[in-house]
CSV table of C-alpha atoms and ligand atoms in Angstrom, one decimal:
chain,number,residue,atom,x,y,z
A,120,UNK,CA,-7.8,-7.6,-19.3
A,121,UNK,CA,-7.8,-5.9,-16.1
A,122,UNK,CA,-6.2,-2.4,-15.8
A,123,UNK,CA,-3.7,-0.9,-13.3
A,124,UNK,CA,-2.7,2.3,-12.9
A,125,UNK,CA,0.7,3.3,-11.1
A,126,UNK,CA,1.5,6.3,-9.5
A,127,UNK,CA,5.3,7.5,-10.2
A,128,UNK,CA,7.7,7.0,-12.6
A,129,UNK,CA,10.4,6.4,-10.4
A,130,UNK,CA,12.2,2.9,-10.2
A,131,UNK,CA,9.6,1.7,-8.0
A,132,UNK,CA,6.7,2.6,-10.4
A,133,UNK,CA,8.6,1.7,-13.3
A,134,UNK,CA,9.2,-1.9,-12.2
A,135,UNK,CA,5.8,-2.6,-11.0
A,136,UNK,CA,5.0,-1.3,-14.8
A,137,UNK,CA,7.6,-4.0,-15.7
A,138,UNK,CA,5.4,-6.8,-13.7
A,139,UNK,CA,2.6,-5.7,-14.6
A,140,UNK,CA,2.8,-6.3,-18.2
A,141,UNK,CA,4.8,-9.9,-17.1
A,142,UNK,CA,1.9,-10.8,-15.8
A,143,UNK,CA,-0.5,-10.2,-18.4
A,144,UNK,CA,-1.9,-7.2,-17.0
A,145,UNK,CA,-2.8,-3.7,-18.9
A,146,UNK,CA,-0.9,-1.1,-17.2
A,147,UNK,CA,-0.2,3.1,-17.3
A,148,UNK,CA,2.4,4.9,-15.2
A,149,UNK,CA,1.5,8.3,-14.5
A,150,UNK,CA,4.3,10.5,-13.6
A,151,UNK,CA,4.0,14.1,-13.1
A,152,UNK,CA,7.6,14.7,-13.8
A,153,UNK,CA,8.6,15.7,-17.4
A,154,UNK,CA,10.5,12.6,-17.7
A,155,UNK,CA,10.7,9.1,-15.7
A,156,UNK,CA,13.3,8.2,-13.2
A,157,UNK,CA,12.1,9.7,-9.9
A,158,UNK,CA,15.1,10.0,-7.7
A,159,UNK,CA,17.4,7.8,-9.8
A,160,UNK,CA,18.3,10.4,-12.7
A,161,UNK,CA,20.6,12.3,-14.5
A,162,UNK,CA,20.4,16.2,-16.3
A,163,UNK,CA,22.6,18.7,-18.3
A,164,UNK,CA,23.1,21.8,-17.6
A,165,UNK,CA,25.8,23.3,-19.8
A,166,UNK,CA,29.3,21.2,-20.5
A,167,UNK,CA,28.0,19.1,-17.4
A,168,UNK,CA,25.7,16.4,-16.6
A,169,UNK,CA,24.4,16.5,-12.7
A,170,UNK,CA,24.1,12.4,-12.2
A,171,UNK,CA,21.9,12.1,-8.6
A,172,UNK,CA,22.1,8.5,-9.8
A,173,UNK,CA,22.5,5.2,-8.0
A,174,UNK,CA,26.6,4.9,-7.3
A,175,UNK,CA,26.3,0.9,-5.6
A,176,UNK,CA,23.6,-1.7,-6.7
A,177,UNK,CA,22.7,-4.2,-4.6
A,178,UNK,CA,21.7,-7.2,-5.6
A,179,UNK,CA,24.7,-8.7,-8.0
A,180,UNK,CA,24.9,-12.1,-6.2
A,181,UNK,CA,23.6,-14.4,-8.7
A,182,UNK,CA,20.2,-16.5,-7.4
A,183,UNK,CA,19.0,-14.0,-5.0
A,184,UNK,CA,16.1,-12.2,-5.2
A,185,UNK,CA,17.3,-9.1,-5.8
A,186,UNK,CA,19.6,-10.1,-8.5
A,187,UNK,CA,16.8,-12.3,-10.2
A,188,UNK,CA,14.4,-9.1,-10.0
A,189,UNK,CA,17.0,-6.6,-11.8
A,190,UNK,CA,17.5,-9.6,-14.4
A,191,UNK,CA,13.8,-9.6,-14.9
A,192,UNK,CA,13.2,-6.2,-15.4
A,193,UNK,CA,16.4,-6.0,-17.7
A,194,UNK,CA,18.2,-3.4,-15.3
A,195,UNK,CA,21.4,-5.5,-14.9
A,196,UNK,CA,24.6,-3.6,-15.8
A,197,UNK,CA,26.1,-6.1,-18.2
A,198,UNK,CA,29.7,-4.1,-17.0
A,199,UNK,CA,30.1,-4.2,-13.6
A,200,UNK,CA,32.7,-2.5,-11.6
A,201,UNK,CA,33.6,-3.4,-8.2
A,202,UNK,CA,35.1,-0.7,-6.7
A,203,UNK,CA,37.5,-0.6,-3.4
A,204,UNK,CA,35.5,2.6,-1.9
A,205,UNK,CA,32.1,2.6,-0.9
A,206,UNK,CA,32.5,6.8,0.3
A,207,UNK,CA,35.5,9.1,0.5
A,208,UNK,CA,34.7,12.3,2.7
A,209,UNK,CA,36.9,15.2,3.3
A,210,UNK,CA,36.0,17.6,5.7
A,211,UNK,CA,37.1,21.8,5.9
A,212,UNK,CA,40.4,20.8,7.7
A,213,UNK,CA,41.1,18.4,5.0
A,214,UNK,CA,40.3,15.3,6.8
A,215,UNK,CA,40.1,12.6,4.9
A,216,UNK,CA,38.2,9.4,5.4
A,217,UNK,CA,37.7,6.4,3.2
A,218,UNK,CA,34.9,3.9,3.7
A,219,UNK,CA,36.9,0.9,2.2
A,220,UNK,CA,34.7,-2.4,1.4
A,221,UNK,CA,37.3,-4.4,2.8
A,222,UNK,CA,36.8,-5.0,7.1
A,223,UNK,CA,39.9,-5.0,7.5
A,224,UNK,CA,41.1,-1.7,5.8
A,225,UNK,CA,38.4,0.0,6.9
A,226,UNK,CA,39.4,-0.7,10.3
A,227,UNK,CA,43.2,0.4,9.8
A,228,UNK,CA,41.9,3.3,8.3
A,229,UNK,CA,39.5,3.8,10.9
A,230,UNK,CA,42.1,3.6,13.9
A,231,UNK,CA,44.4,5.7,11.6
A,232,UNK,CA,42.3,8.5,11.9
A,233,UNK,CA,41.2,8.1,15.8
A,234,UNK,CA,43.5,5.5,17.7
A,235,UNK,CA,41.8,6.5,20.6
A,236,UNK,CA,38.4,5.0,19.6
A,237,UNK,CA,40.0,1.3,19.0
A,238,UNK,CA,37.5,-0.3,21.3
A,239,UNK,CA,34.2,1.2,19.5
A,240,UNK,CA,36.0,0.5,15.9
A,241,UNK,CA,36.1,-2.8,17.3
A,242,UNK,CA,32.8,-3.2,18.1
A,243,UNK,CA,31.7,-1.7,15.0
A,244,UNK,CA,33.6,-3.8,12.8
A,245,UNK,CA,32.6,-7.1,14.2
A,246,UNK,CA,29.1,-5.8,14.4
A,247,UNK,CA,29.2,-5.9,10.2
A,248,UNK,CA,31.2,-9.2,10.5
A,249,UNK,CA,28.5,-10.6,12.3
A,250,UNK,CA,25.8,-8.9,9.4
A,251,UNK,CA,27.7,-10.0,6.5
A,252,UNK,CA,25.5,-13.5,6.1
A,253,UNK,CA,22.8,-11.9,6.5
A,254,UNK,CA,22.1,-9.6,3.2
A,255,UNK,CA,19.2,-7.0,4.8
A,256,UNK,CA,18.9,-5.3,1.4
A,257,UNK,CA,16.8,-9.2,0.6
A,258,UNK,CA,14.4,-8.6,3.9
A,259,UNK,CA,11.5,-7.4,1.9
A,260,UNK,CA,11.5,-10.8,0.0
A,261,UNK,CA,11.6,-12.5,2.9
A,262,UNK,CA,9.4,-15.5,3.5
A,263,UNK,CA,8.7,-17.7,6.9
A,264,UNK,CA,12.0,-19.8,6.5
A,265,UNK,CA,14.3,-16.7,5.4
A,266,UNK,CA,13.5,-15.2,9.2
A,267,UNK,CA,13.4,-18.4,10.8
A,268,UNK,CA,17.5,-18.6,9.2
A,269,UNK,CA,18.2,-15.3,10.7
A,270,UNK,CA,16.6,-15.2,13.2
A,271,UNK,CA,19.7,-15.8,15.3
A,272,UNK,CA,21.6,-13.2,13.6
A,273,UNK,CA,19.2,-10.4,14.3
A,274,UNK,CA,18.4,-11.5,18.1
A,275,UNK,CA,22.4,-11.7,18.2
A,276,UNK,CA,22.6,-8.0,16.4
A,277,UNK,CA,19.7,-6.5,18.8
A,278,UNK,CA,22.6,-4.4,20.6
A,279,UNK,CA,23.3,-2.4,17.7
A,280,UNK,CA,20.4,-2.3,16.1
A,281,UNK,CA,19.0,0.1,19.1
A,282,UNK,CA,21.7,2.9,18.2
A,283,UNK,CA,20.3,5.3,15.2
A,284,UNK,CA,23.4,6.5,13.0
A,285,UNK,CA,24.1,9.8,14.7
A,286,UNK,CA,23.5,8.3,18.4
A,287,UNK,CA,26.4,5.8,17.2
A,288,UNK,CA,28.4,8.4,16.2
A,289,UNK,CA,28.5,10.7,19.2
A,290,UNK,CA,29.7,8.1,21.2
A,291,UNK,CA,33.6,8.1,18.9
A,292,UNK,CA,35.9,10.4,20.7
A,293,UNK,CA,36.9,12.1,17.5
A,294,UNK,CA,35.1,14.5,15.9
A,295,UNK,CA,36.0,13.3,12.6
B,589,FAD,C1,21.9,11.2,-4.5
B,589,FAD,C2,21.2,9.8,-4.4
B,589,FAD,C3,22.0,8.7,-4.4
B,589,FAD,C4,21.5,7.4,-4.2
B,589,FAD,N1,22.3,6.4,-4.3
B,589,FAD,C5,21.8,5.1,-4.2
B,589,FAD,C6,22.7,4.0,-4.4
B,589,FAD,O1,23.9,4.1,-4.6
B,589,FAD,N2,22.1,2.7,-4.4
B,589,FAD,C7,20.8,2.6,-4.2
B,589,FAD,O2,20.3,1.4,-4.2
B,589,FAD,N3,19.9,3.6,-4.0
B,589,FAD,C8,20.4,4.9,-4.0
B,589,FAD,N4,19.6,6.0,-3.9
B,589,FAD,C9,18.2,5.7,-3.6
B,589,FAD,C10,17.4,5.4,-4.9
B,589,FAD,O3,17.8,6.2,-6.0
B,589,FAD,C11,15.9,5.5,-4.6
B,589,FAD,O4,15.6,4.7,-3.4
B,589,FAD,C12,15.1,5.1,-5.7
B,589,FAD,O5,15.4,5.7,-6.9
B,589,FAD,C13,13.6,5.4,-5.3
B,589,FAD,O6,12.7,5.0,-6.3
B,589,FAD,P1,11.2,5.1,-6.1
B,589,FAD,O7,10.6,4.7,-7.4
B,589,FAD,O8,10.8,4.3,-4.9
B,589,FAD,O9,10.9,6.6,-5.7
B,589,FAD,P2,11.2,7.9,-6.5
B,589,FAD,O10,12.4,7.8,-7.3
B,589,FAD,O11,11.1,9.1,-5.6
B,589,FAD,O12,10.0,8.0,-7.6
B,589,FAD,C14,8.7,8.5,-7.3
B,589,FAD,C15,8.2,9.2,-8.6
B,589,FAD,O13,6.8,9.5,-8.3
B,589,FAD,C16,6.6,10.8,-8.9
B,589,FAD,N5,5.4,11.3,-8.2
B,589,FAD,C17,5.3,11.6,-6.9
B,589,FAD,N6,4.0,11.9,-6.7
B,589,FAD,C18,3.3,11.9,-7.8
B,589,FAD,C19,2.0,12.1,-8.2
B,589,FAD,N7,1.0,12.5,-7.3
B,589,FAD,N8,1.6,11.9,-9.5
B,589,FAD,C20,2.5,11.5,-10.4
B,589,FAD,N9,3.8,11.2,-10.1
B,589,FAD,C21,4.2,11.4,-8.8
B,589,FAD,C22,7.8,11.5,-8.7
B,589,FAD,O14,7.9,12.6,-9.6
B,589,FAD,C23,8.9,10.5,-8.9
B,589,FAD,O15,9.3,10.4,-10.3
B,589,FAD,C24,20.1,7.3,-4.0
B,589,FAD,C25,19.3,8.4,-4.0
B,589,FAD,C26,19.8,9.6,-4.2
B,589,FAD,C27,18.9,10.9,-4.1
């Protein structure tokens, strides 16, 4: 039987550990941790427990990739909750802002908090209209046809894609 050995205990390492062993292959994870988990744990200290954990899974719609992949490996939450908030931040001021799920609250709630920046909420709201076919969280399991089907999409979505995240946000009017 021919041996692997995997570097990390993390989600990534523990996975391939997973496959591994599906596919009839001797395997050891070495992590240098004292327990597995990498980034994606949890610890007490005192009455509390400090969970750095995963808040949103992708992958739940059923027959992708991703979904099939957390099925394999037996990491599907049998509860799922589907919550109405992806982020809530409030700043020193107490500024609030809630990153709702739904486009169209999040754009209310957008405008609510800057009016002024309409035109760019706009833009940016559409811009995820025009995404949401197109689930980028599947791109590594891409194959030939998968880019050929997009294709459009991403040629369409070239315009944003040039802007990093803070270059975006310097160009809204409030500082919020
Ligand atoms: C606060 C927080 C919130 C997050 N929220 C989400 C979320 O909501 N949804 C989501 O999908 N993702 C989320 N992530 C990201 C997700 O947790 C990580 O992408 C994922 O856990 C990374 O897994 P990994 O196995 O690739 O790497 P890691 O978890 O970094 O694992 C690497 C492991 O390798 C070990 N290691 C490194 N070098 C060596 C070595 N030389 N020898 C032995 N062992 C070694 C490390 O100790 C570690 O255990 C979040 C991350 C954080 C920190």
């Amino acid at each position: 039987m021919a041996r692997i050995a995997i570097i990390g205990g993390g989600i990534g390492g523990l996975a391939a550990g997973c496959y591994a062993r599906m596919n009839g292959l001797e395997s050891v994870i070495l992590e240098k941790a004292s327990r597995p988990g990498g980034l994606c744990t949890s610890w007490d200290k005192g009455d509390y427990i400090f969970d750095g954990c995963i808040r949103h899974l992708a992958g739940l719609k059923p027959g992708t990739p991703l979904n099939n992949m957390w099925k394999d490996i037996g990491a599907m939450p049998s509860d799922i909750y589907f919550p109405e908030e992806l982020v809530k931040v409030i700043d020193q001021k107490g500024n609030e802002f809630t990153v709702f799920y739904d486009l169209e609250k999040l754009e209310t709630e957008m405008k609510r908090i800057s009016p002024e920046d309409s035109t760019l909420i706009e833009d940016y709201i559409n811009a995820i209209r025009r995404l949401s076919n197109t689930d980028l969280m599947e791109v590594g399991f891409w194959g030939f046809r998968d880019w050929l089907r997009n294709l459009f999409t991403l040629i369409k979505n070239r315009k944003v894609s040039k802007y990093t995240m803070i270059s975006f946000a310097q160009r809204f009017k409030s500082p919020v």
